[in-house]
mmCIF file of N, CA and C in Angstrom:
data_model
loop_
_atom_site.group_PDB
_atom_site.id
_atom_site.type_symbol
_atom_site.label_atom_id
_atom_site.label_comp_id
_atom_site.label_asym_id
_atom_site.label_seq_id
_atom_site.Cartn_x
_atom_site.Cartn_y
_atom_site.Cartn_z
ATOM 1 N N UNK A 1 97.808 -196.704 298.957
ATOM 2 C CA UNK A 1 96.900 -197.685 298.401
ATOM 3 C C UNK A 1 96.438 -197.209 297.026
ATOM 4 N N UNK A 2 96.481 -198.080 296.067
ATOM 5 C CA UNK A 2 96.105 -197.759 294.695
ATOM 6 C C UNK A 2 94.660 -198.162 294.444
ATOM 7 N N UNK A 3 93.975 -197.311 293.701
ATOM 8 C CA UNK A 3 92.595 -197.613 293.334
ATOM 9 C C UNK A 3 92.594 -198.681 292.255
ATOM 10 N N UNK A 4 91.644 -199.583 292.347
ATOM 11 C CA UNK A 4 91.553 -200.633 291.340
ATOM 12 C C UNK A 4 91.045 -200.039 290.033
ATOM 13 N N UNK A 5 91.182 -200.813 288.980
ATOM 14 C CA UNK A 5 90.726 -200.385 287.668
ATOM 15 C C UNK A 5 89.222 -200.105 287.692
ATOM 16 N N UNK A 6 88.482 -200.922 288.411
ATOM 17 C CA UNK A 6 87.037 -200.755 288.528
ATOM 18 C C UNK A 6 86.700 -199.444 289.239
ATOM 19 N N UNK A 7 87.412 -199.133 290.335
ATOM 20 C CA UNK A 7 87.187 -197.889 291.077
ATOM 21 C C UNK A 7 87.471 -196.673 290.199
ATOM 22 N N UNK A 8 88.530 -196.726 289.411
ATOM 23 C CA UNK A 8 88.862 -195.603 288.534
ATOM 24 C C UNK A 8 87.781 -195.400 287.483
ATOM 25 N N UNK A 9 87.214 -196.484 286.970
ATOM 26 C CA UNK A 9 86.143 -196.367 285.984
ATOM 27 C C UNK A 9 84.899 -195.727 286.609
ATOM 28 N N UNK A 10 84.589 -196.085 287.830
ATOM 29 C CA UNK A 10 83.434 -195.499 288.513
ATOM 30 C C UNK A 10 83.666 -194.014 288.750
ATOM 31 N N UNK A 11 84.846 -193.660 289.237
ATOM 32 C CA UNK A 11 85.169 -192.256 289.500
ATOM 33 C C UNK A 11 85.127 -191.452 288.204
ATOM 34 N N UNK A 12 85.705 -192.001 287.139
ATOM 35 C CA UNK A 12 85.699 -191.321 285.846
ATOM 36 C C UNK A 12 84.264 -191.144 285.343
ATOM 37 N N UNK A 13 83.462 -192.167 285.487
ATOM 38 C CA UNK A 13 82.065 -192.094 285.060
ATOM 39 C C UNK A 13 81.285 -191.046 285.838
ATOM 40 N N UNK A 14 81.500 -190.985 287.145
ATOM 41 C CA UNK A 14 80.816 -189.993 287.972
ATOM 42 C C UNK A 14 81.244 -188.578 287.612
ATOM 43 N N UNK A 15 82.540 -188.382 287.360
ATOM 44 C CA UNK A 15 83.025 -187.065 286.951
ATOM 45 C C UNK A 15 82.409 -186.646 285.618
ATOM 46 N N UNK A 16 82.378 -187.567 284.672
ATOM 47 C CA UNK A 16 81.793 -187.286 283.366
ATOM 48 C C UNK A 16 80.306 -186.943 283.499
ATOM 49 N N UNK A 17 79.601 -187.691 284.323
ATOM 50 C CA UNK A 17 78.186 -187.440 284.548
ATOM 51 C C UNK A 17 77.957 -186.061 285.160
ATOM 52 N N UNK A 18 78.776 -185.680 286.131
ATOM 53 C CA UNK A 18 78.607 -184.365 286.759
ATOM 54 C C UNK A 18 78.902 -183.237 285.769
ATOM 55 N N UNK A 19 79.874 -183.430 284.878
ATOM 56 C CA UNK A 19 80.171 -182.421 283.858
ATOM 57 C C UNK A 19 78.990 -182.276 282.902
ATOM 58 N N UNK A 20 78.405 -183.383 282.487
ATOM 59 C CA UNK A 20 77.263 -183.338 281.577
ATOM 60 C C UNK A 20 76.055 -182.665 282.227
ATOM 61 N N UNK A 21 75.806 -182.963 283.483
ATOM 62 C CA UNK A 21 74.688 -182.338 284.190
ATOM 63 C C UNK A 21 74.925 -180.845 284.321
ATOM 64 N N UNK A 22 76.136 -180.451 284.676
ATOM 65 C CA UNK A 22 76.464 -179.025 284.804
ATOM 66 C C UNK A 22 76.302 -178.311 283.471
ATOM 67 N N UNK A 23 76.749 -178.921 282.404
ATOM 68 C CA UNK A 23 76.631 -178.310 281.079
ATOM 69 C C UNK A 23 75.162 -178.146 280.697
ATOM 70 N N UNK A 24 74.340 -179.112 281.035
ATOM 71 C CA UNK A 24 72.912 -179.019 280.750
ATOM 72 C C UNK A 24 72.262 -177.880 281.505
ATOM 73 N N UNK A 25 72.644 -177.684 282.760
ATOM 74 C CA UNK A 25 72.089 -176.580 283.558
ATOM 75 C C UNK A 25 72.504 -175.236 282.983
ATOM 76 N N UNK A 26 73.746 -175.107 282.580
ATOM 77 C CA UNK A 26 74.226 -173.849 282.004
ATOM 78 C C UNK A 26 73.501 -173.571 280.697
ATOM 79 N N UNK A 27 73.324 -174.587 279.869
ATOM 80 C CA UNK A 27 72.636 -174.401 278.594
ATOM 81 C C UNK A 27 71.192 -173.990 278.820
ATOM 82 N N UNK A 28 70.536 -174.584 279.815
ATOM 83 C CA UNK A 28 69.153 -174.226 280.107
ATOM 84 C C UNK A 28 69.062 -172.769 280.548
ATOM 85 N N UNK A 29 69.968 -172.315 281.415
ATOM 86 C CA UNK A 29 69.961 -170.933 281.873
ATOM 87 C C UNK A 29 70.232 -169.971 280.723
ATOM 88 N N UNK A 30 71.110 -170.336 279.825
ATOM 89 C CA UNK A 30 71.465 -169.470 278.713
ATOM 90 C C UNK A 30 70.275 -169.243 277.791
ATOM 91 N N UNK A 31 69.418 -170.245 277.623
ATOM 92 C CA UNK A 31 68.309 -170.137 276.688
ATOM 93 C C UNK A 31 67.056 -169.513 277.283
ATOM 94 N N UNK A 32 66.996 -169.289 278.570
ATOM 95 C CA UNK A 32 65.776 -168.768 279.165
ATOM 96 C C UNK A 32 65.759 -167.249 279.162
ATOM 97 N N UNK A 33 64.558 -166.703 279.108
ATOM 98 C CA UNK A 33 64.398 -165.249 279.104
ATOM 99 C C UNK A 33 64.304 -164.756 280.533
ATOM 100 N N UNK A 34 65.133 -163.779 280.894
ATOM 101 C CA UNK A 34 65.108 -163.259 282.249
ATOM 102 C C UNK A 34 64.675 -161.809 282.294
ATOM 103 N N UNK A 35 64.640 -161.144 281.174
ATOM 104 C CA UNK A 35 64.298 -159.727 281.150
ATOM 105 C C UNK A 35 62.902 -159.540 280.605
ATOM 106 N N UNK A 36 62.159 -158.647 281.219
ATOM 107 C CA UNK A 36 60.814 -158.355 280.751
ATOM 108 C C UNK A 36 60.806 -157.657 279.414
ATOM 109 N N UNK A 37 61.865 -156.890 279.070
ATOM 110 C CA UNK A 37 61.832 -156.173 277.811
ATOM 111 C C UNK A 37 62.572 -156.883 276.689
ATOM 112 N N UNK A 38 63.284 -157.940 276.984
ATOM 113 C CA UNK A 38 64.008 -158.661 275.943
ATOM 114 C C UNK A 38 63.506 -160.090 275.903
ATOM 115 N N UNK A 39 63.196 -160.552 274.717
ATOM 116 C CA UNK A 39 62.692 -161.897 274.544
ATOM 117 C C UNK A 39 63.701 -162.694 273.748
ATOM 118 N N UNK A 40 64.101 -163.849 274.292
ATOM 119 C CA UNK A 40 65.063 -164.677 273.582
ATOM 120 C C UNK A 40 64.366 -165.727 272.735
ATOM 121 N N UNK A 41 63.051 -165.834 272.870
ATOM 122 C CA UNK A 41 62.334 -166.826 272.087
ATOM 123 C C UNK A 41 61.484 -166.120 271.037
ATOM 124 N N UNK A 42 61.051 -166.872 270.064
ATOM 125 C CA UNK A 42 60.190 -166.317 269.022
ATOM 126 C C UNK A 42 58.838 -165.964 269.628
ATOM 127 N N UNK A 43 58.137 -165.025 268.996
ATOM 128 C CA UNK A 43 56.844 -164.587 269.516
ATOM 129 C C UNK A 43 55.848 -165.740 269.551
ATOM 130 N N UNK A 44 55.999 -166.736 268.684
ATOM 131 C CA UNK A 44 55.063 -167.846 268.652
ATOM 132 C C UNK A 44 55.227 -168.783 269.849
ATOM 133 N N UNK A 45 56.326 -168.704 270.569
ATOM 134 C CA UNK A 45 56.531 -169.542 271.743
ATOM 135 C C UNK A 45 56.001 -168.826 272.976
ATOM 136 N N UNK A 46 55.430 -169.594 273.901
ATOM 137 C CA UNK A 46 54.880 -168.998 275.110
ATOM 138 C C UNK A 46 55.995 -168.712 276.102
ATOM 139 N N UNK A 47 55.989 -167.495 276.626
ATOM 140 C CA UNK A 47 56.983 -167.086 277.624
ATOM 141 C C UNK A 47 56.328 -167.125 279.000
ATOM 142 N N UNK A 48 57.035 -167.664 279.981
ATOM 143 C CA UNK A 48 56.543 -167.719 281.349
ATOM 144 C C UNK A 48 57.276 -166.691 282.192
ATOM 145 N N UNK A 49 56.509 -165.880 282.905
ATOM 146 C CA UNK A 49 57.068 -164.867 283.793
ATOM 147 C C UNK A 49 56.760 -165.284 285.223
ATOM 148 N N UNK A 50 57.807 -165.478 286.023
ATOM 149 C CA UNK A 50 57.635 -165.843 287.431
ATOM 150 C C UNK A 50 57.356 -164.583 288.240
ATOM 151 N N UNK A 51 56.328 -164.657 289.084
ATOM 152 C CA UNK A 51 55.949 -163.519 289.922
ATOM 153 C C UNK A 51 55.569 -164.052 291.300
ATOM 154 N N UNK A 52 55.849 -163.261 292.335
ATOM 155 C CA UNK A 52 55.425 -163.644 293.678
ATOM 156 C C UNK A 52 54.465 -162.598 294.235
ATOM 157 N N UNK A 53 53.562 -163.070 295.079
ATOM 158 C CA UNK A 53 52.628 -162.195 295.796
ATOM 159 C C UNK A 53 52.926 -162.370 297.277
ATOM 160 N N UNK A 54 53.423 -161.306 297.893
ATOM 161 C CA UNK A 54 53.809 -161.349 299.300
ATOM 162 C C UNK A 54 53.044 -160.251 300.032
ATOM 163 N N UNK A 55 53.405 -159.995 301.246
ATOM 164 C CA UNK A 55 52.731 -158.981 302.042
ATOM 165 C C UNK A 55 52.840 -157.624 301.364
ATOM 166 N N UNK A 56 51.778 -157.203 300.715
ATOM 167 C CA UNK A 56 51.597 -155.888 300.104
ATOM 168 C C UNK A 56 52.490 -155.611 298.906
ATOM 169 N N UNK A 57 52.991 -156.642 298.240
ATOM 170 C CA UNK A 57 53.854 -156.391 297.082
ATOM 171 C C UNK A 57 53.812 -157.568 296.098
ATOM 172 N N UNK A 58 53.787 -157.217 294.806
ATOM 173 C CA UNK A 58 54.019 -158.177 293.730
ATOM 174 C C UNK A 58 55.464 -157.991 293.280
ATOM 175 N N UNK A 59 56.169 -159.091 293.036
ATOM 176 C CA UNK A 59 57.542 -159.010 292.531
ATOM 177 C C UNK A 59 57.671 -159.923 291.320
ATOM 178 N N UNK A 60 57.945 -159.379 290.132
ATOM 179 C CA UNK A 60 58.050 -157.963 289.793
ATOM 180 C C UNK A 60 56.659 -157.328 289.772
ATOM 181 N N UNK A 61 56.623 -156.016 289.880
ATOM 182 C CA UNK A 61 55.324 -155.339 289.839
ATOM 183 C C UNK A 61 55.073 -154.652 288.489
ATOM 184 N N UNK A 62 56.042 -154.720 287.590
ATOM 185 C CA UNK A 62 55.851 -154.248 286.216
ATOM 186 C C UNK A 62 56.303 -155.362 285.276
ATOM 187 N N UNK A 63 55.426 -155.725 284.353
ATOM 188 C CA UNK A 63 55.709 -156.776 283.375
ATOM 189 C C UNK A 63 55.599 -156.146 281.995
ATOM 190 N N UNK A 64 56.644 -156.282 281.180
ATOM 191 C CA UNK A 64 56.648 -155.726 279.819
ATOM 192 C C UNK A 64 56.639 -156.872 278.806
ATOM 193 N N UNK A 65 55.690 -156.805 277.882
ATOM 194 C CA UNK A 65 55.565 -157.822 276.845
ATOM 195 C C UNK A 65 55.252 -157.139 275.520
ATOM 196 N N UNK A 66 55.336 -157.898 274.447
ATOM 197 C CA UNK A 66 55.011 -157.393 273.110
ATOM 198 C C UNK A 66 53.572 -157.772 272.760
ATOM 199 N N UNK A 67 52.927 -156.910 272.010
ATOM 200 C CA UNK A 67 51.576 -157.188 271.536
ATOM 201 C C UNK A 67 51.601 -158.476 270.722
ATOM 202 N N UNK A 68 50.680 -159.378 271.004
ATOM 203 C CA UNK A 68 50.594 -160.647 270.293
ATOM 204 C C UNK A 68 51.485 -161.744 270.846
ATOM 205 N N UNK A 69 52.386 -161.409 271.741
ATOM 206 C CA UNK A 69 53.275 -162.409 272.346
ATOM 207 C C UNK A 69 52.457 -163.320 273.264
ATOM 208 N N UNK A 70 52.744 -164.604 273.224
ATOM 209 C CA UNK A 70 52.072 -165.541 274.118
ATOM 210 C C UNK A 70 52.794 -165.523 275.461
ATOM 211 N N UNK A 71 52.070 -165.122 276.504
ATOM 212 C CA UNK A 71 52.670 -164.934 277.820
ATOM 213 C C UNK A 71 51.801 -165.589 278.882
ATOM 214 N N UNK A 72 52.464 -166.227 279.818
ATOM 215 C CA UNK A 72 51.762 -166.710 280.998
ATOM 216 C C UNK A 72 52.525 -166.253 282.234
ATOM 217 N N UNK A 73 51.787 -166.015 283.297
ATOM 218 C CA UNK A 73 52.396 -165.646 284.572
ATOM 219 C C UNK A 73 52.279 -166.835 285.506
ATOM 220 N N UNK A 74 53.386 -167.147 286.148
ATOM 221 C CA UNK A 74 53.436 -168.189 287.163
ATOM 222 C C UNK A 74 53.506 -167.459 288.507
ATOM 223 N N UNK A 75 52.376 -167.367 289.182
ATOM 224 C CA UNK A 75 52.244 -166.574 290.403
ATOM 225 C C UNK A 75 52.355 -167.471 291.628
ATOM 226 N N UNK A 76 53.302 -167.146 292.504
ATOM 227 C CA UNK A 76 53.516 -167.911 293.731
ATOM 228 C C UNK A 76 53.128 -167.062 294.934
ATOM 229 N N UNK A 77 52.269 -167.617 295.774
ATOM 230 C CA UNK A 77 51.890 -166.951 297.014
ATOM 231 C C UNK A 77 52.955 -167.197 298.073
ATOM 232 N N UNK A 78 53.467 -166.129 298.658
ATOM 233 C CA UNK A 78 54.507 -166.259 299.677
ATOM 234 C C UNK A 78 53.887 -166.263 301.071
ATOM 235 N N UNK A 79 53.161 -165.209 301.407
ATOM 236 C CA UNK A 79 52.465 -165.123 302.697
ATOM 237 C C UNK A 79 51.057 -164.609 302.470
ATOM 238 N N UNK A 80 50.099 -165.179 303.180
ATOM 239 C CA UNK A 80 48.722 -164.705 303.119
ATOM 240 C C UNK A 80 47.985 -165.114 301.859
ATOM 241 N N UNK A 81 46.765 -164.591 301.723
ATOM 242 C CA UNK A 81 45.927 -164.828 300.545
ATOM 243 C C UNK A 81 45.930 -163.559 299.711
ATOM 244 N N UNK A 82 46.027 -163.722 298.399
ATOM 245 C CA UNK A 82 46.087 -162.587 297.487
ATOM 246 C C UNK A 82 45.331 -162.925 296.206
ATOM 247 N N UNK A 83 45.281 -161.955 295.301
ATOM 248 C CA UNK A 83 44.768 -162.208 293.953
ATOM 249 C C UNK A 83 45.517 -161.321 292.972
ATOM 250 N N UNK A 84 45.566 -161.773 291.734
ATOM 251 C CA UNK A 84 46.054 -160.968 290.612
ATOM 252 C C UNK A 84 44.788 -160.599 289.862
ATOM 253 N N UNK A 85 44.362 -159.350 290.003
ATOM 254 C CA UNK A 85 43.097 -158.923 289.418
ATOM 255 C C UNK A 85 43.311 -157.718 288.511
ATOM 256 N N UNK A 86 42.841 -157.855 287.263
ATOM 257 C CA UNK A 86 42.877 -156.750 286.310
ATOM 258 C C UNK A 86 41.552 -156.736 285.562
ATOM 259 N N UNK A 87 40.775 -155.690 285.773
ATOM 260 C CA UNK A 87 39.498 -155.555 285.077
ATOM 261 C C UNK A 87 39.731 -155.438 283.577
ATOM 262 N N UNK A 88 40.722 -154.622 283.177
ATOM 263 C CA UNK A 88 41.000 -154.397 281.754
ATOM 264 C C UNK A 88 41.442 -155.663 281.028
ATOM 265 N N UNK A 89 42.137 -156.555 281.724
ATOM 266 C CA UNK A 89 42.608 -157.798 281.107
ATOM 267 C C UNK A 89 41.676 -158.973 281.409
ATOM 268 N N UNK A 90 40.581 -158.711 282.120
ATOM 269 C CA UNK A 90 39.595 -159.742 282.488
ATOM 270 C C UNK A 90 40.247 -160.903 283.237
ATOM 271 N N UNK A 91 41.092 -160.559 284.217
ATOM 272 C CA UNK A 91 41.774 -161.571 285.022
ATOM 273 C C UNK A 91 41.434 -161.382 286.493
ATOM 274 N N UNK A 92 41.142 -162.482 287.167
ATOM 275 C CA UNK A 92 40.947 -162.489 288.615
ATOM 276 C C UNK A 92 41.423 -163.849 289.112
ATOM 277 N N UNK A 93 42.698 -163.917 289.504
ATOM 278 C CA UNK A 93 43.339 -165.184 289.840
ATOM 279 C C UNK A 93 43.738 -165.178 291.313
ATOM 280 N N UNK A 94 43.084 -166.002 292.149
ATOM 281 C CA UNK A 94 43.464 -166.065 293.558
ATOM 282 C C UNK A 94 44.694 -166.956 293.766
ATOM 283 N N UNK A 95 45.458 -166.652 294.831
ATOM 284 C CA UNK A 95 46.613 -167.471 295.192
ATOM 285 C C UNK A 95 46.790 -167.403 296.707
ATOM 286 N N UNK A 96 47.184 -168.519 297.300
ATOM 287 C CA UNK A 96 47.431 -168.580 298.739
ATOM 288 C C UNK A 96 48.901 -168.877 298.991
ATOM 289 N N UNK A 97 49.330 -168.647 300.220
ATOM 290 C CA UNK A 97 50.716 -168.928 300.603
ATOM 291 C C UNK A 97 51.061 -170.384 300.294
ATOM 292 N N UNK A 98 52.211 -170.588 299.674
ATOM 293 C CA UNK A 98 52.674 -171.930 299.338
ATOM 294 C C UNK A 98 52.084 -172.495 298.059
ATOM 295 N N UNK A 99 51.228 -171.753 297.404
ATOM 296 C CA UNK A 99 50.573 -172.206 296.178
ATOM 297 C C UNK A 99 51.158 -171.470 294.979
ATOM 298 N N UNK A 100 51.247 -172.162 293.848
ATOM 299 C CA UNK A 100 51.654 -171.534 292.593
ATOM 300 C C UNK A 100 50.565 -171.788 291.564
ATOM 301 N N UNK A 101 50.115 -170.719 290.919
ATOM 302 C CA UNK A 101 49.107 -170.825 289.866
ATOM 303 C C UNK A 101 49.673 -170.211 288.589
ATOM 304 N N UNK A 102 49.306 -170.788 287.464
ATOM 305 C CA UNK A 102 49.780 -170.307 286.170
ATOM 306 C C UNK A 102 48.572 -169.916 285.328
ATOM 307 N N UNK A 103 48.670 -168.747 284.683
ATOM 308 C CA UNK A 103 47.555 -168.276 283.869
ATOM 309 C C UNK A 103 48.078 -167.479 282.682
ATOM 310 N N UNK A 104 47.301 -167.500 281.591
ATOM 311 C CA UNK A 104 47.655 -166.764 280.381
ATOM 312 C C UNK A 104 47.270 -165.295 280.522
ATOM 313 N N UNK A 105 48.072 -164.441 279.902
ATOM 314 C CA UNK A 105 47.807 -163.004 279.885
ATOM 315 C C UNK A 105 47.421 -162.620 278.459
ATOM 316 N N UNK A 106 46.234 -162.021 278.259
ATOM 317 C CA UNK A 106 45.864 -161.594 276.911
ATOM 318 C C UNK A 106 46.735 -160.413 276.471
ATOM 319 N N UNK A 107 47.274 -160.502 275.265
ATOM 320 C CA UNK A 107 48.174 -159.455 274.758
ATOM 321 C C UNK A 107 47.704 -158.930 273.404
ATOM 322 N N UNK A 108 46.401 -158.968 273.177
ATOM 323 C CA UNK A 108 45.874 -158.586 271.869
ATOM 324 C C UNK A 108 45.771 -157.079 271.653
ATOM 325 N N UNK A 109 45.888 -156.272 272.707
ATOM 326 C CA UNK A 109 45.871 -154.817 272.515
ATOM 327 C C UNK A 109 46.987 -154.175 273.334
ATOM 328 N N UNK A 110 47.618 -153.174 272.712
ATOM 329 C CA UNK A 110 48.726 -152.476 273.372
ATOM 330 C C UNK A 110 48.189 -151.510 274.420
ATOM 331 N N UNK A 111 49.018 -151.262 275.429
ATOM 332 C CA UNK A 111 48.646 -150.308 276.467
ATOM 333 C C UNK A 111 49.262 -150.688 277.800
ATOM 334 N N UNK A 112 48.950 -149.888 278.806
ATOM 335 C CA UNK A 112 49.399 -150.150 280.172
ATOM 336 C C UNK A 112 48.173 -150.510 280.990
ATOM 337 N N UNK A 113 48.198 -151.696 281.583
ATOM 338 C CA UNK A 113 47.044 -152.235 282.287
ATOM 339 C C UNK A 113 47.406 -152.496 283.747
ATOM 340 N N UNK A 114 46.618 -151.933 284.636
ATOM 341 C CA UNK A 114 46.878 -152.092 286.066
ATOM 342 C C UNK A 114 46.347 -153.433 286.557
ATOM 343 N N UNK A 115 47.090 -154.041 287.489
ATOM 344 C CA UNK A 115 46.573 -155.183 288.231
ATOM 345 C C UNK A 115 46.776 -154.891 289.709
ATOM 346 N N UNK A 116 45.980 -155.536 290.539
ATOM 347 C CA UNK A 116 46.074 -155.319 291.978
ATOM 348 C C UNK A 116 45.569 -156.543 292.723
ATOM 349 N N UNK A 117 45.835 -156.566 294.008
ATOM 350 C CA UNK A 117 45.294 -157.596 294.883
ATOM 351 C C UNK A 117 43.915 -157.139 295.331
ATOM 352 N N UNK A 118 42.913 -157.987 295.145
ATOM 353 C CA UNK A 118 41.552 -157.649 295.562
ATOM 354 C C UNK A 118 41.138 -158.408 296.828
ATOM 355 N N UNK A 119 42.076 -159.119 297.443
ATOM 356 C CA UNK A 119 41.798 -159.827 298.691
ATOM 357 C C UNK A 119 42.380 -158.989 299.826
ATOM 358 N N UNK A 120 41.554 -158.480 300.744
ATOM 359 C CA UNK A 120 42.094 -157.672 301.842
ATOM 360 C C UNK A 120 43.180 -158.448 302.594
ATOM 361 N N UNK A 121 44.398 -157.914 302.575
ATOM 362 C CA UNK A 121 45.541 -158.655 303.126
ATOM 363 C C UNK A 121 46.298 -157.850 304.183
ATOM 364 N N UNK A 122 45.685 -156.802 304.706
ATOM 365 C CA UNK A 122 46.328 -156.046 305.769
ATOM 366 C C UNK A 122 46.399 -154.565 305.456
ATOM 367 N N UNK A 123 47.065 -153.806 306.327
ATOM 368 C CA UNK A 123 47.080 -152.345 306.211
ATOM 369 C C UNK A 123 47.762 -151.803 304.955
ATOM 370 N N UNK A 124 48.634 -152.546 304.307
ATOM 371 C CA UNK A 124 49.287 -152.088 303.085
ATOM 372 C C UNK A 124 48.617 -152.600 301.824
ATOM 373 N N UNK A 125 47.443 -153.180 301.982
ATOM 374 C CA UNK A 125 46.721 -153.817 300.868
ATOM 375 C C UNK A 125 46.531 -152.888 299.663
ATOM 376 N N UNK A 126 46.191 -151.637 299.906
ATOM 377 C CA UNK A 126 45.926 -150.695 298.808
ATOM 378 C C UNK A 126 47.174 -150.410 297.975
ATOM 379 N N UNK A 127 48.359 -150.697 298.513
ATOM 380 C CA UNK A 127 49.610 -150.467 297.778
ATOM 381 C C UNK A 127 50.023 -151.661 296.921
ATOM 382 N N UNK A 128 49.271 -152.752 296.990
ATOM 383 C CA UNK A 128 49.636 -153.970 296.267
ATOM 384 C C UNK A 128 49.104 -153.886 294.841
ATOM 385 N N UNK A 129 49.834 -153.135 294.001
ATOM 386 C CA UNK A 129 49.434 -152.898 292.614
ATOM 387 C C UNK A 129 50.626 -153.105 291.684
ATOM 388 N N UNK A 130 50.333 -153.275 290.412
ATOM 389 C CA UNK A 130 51.377 -153.406 289.406
ATOM 390 C C UNK A 130 50.819 -153.080 288.035
ATOM 391 N N UNK A 131 51.654 -153.269 287.022
ATOM 392 C CA UNK A 131 51.253 -152.959 285.650
ATOM 393 C C UNK A 131 51.725 -154.042 284.691
ATOM 394 N N UNK A 132 50.881 -154.329 283.718
ATOM 395 C CA UNK A 132 51.277 -155.108 282.551
ATOM 396 C C UNK A 132 51.360 -154.101 281.413
ATOM 397 N N UNK A 133 52.551 -153.937 280.850
ATOM 398 C CA UNK A 133 52.767 -153.004 279.747
ATOM 399 C C UNK A 133 52.885 -153.833 278.471
ATOM 400 N N UNK A 134 51.939 -153.642 277.564
ATOM 401 C CA UNK A 134 51.937 -154.363 276.289
ATOM 402 C C UNK A 134 52.349 -153.372 275.214
ATOM 403 N N UNK A 135 53.525 -153.611 274.630
ATOM 404 C CA UNK A 135 54.109 -152.693 273.651
ATOM 405 C C UNK A 135 53.848 -153.176 272.238
ATOM 406 N N UNK A 136 53.719 -152.213 271.307
ATOM 407 C CA UNK A 136 53.519 -152.534 269.883
ATOM 408 C C UNK A 136 54.689 -153.321 269.351
#
């Protein structure tokens, strides 16, 4: 059985559409920054760092940025209640399981700044720590 001219046009159109969508996804991945120490965007653009808070661990637990770089963290709660708390950076951001919160990180001074969970989340709670490293 031969496909009609109309069927071939639909199939061709769908194939073309899938190629365009795939190319768009690849281009988006190519332009995004995935490394904490390498930035693919200009310092004037805000970079988003995805982080998760799970049972006794932040992933990643070390974040490296440049002084003056505009940075925000997108924190997703996996299990339990947690917080991203840093006295030195004046941040105290709560997050619950299934919730994602986004917040800016001040990068006006260089140094290594500790953050931790300040919500008691179980016996490994004291190990739930990380660092924001702001480099010159």
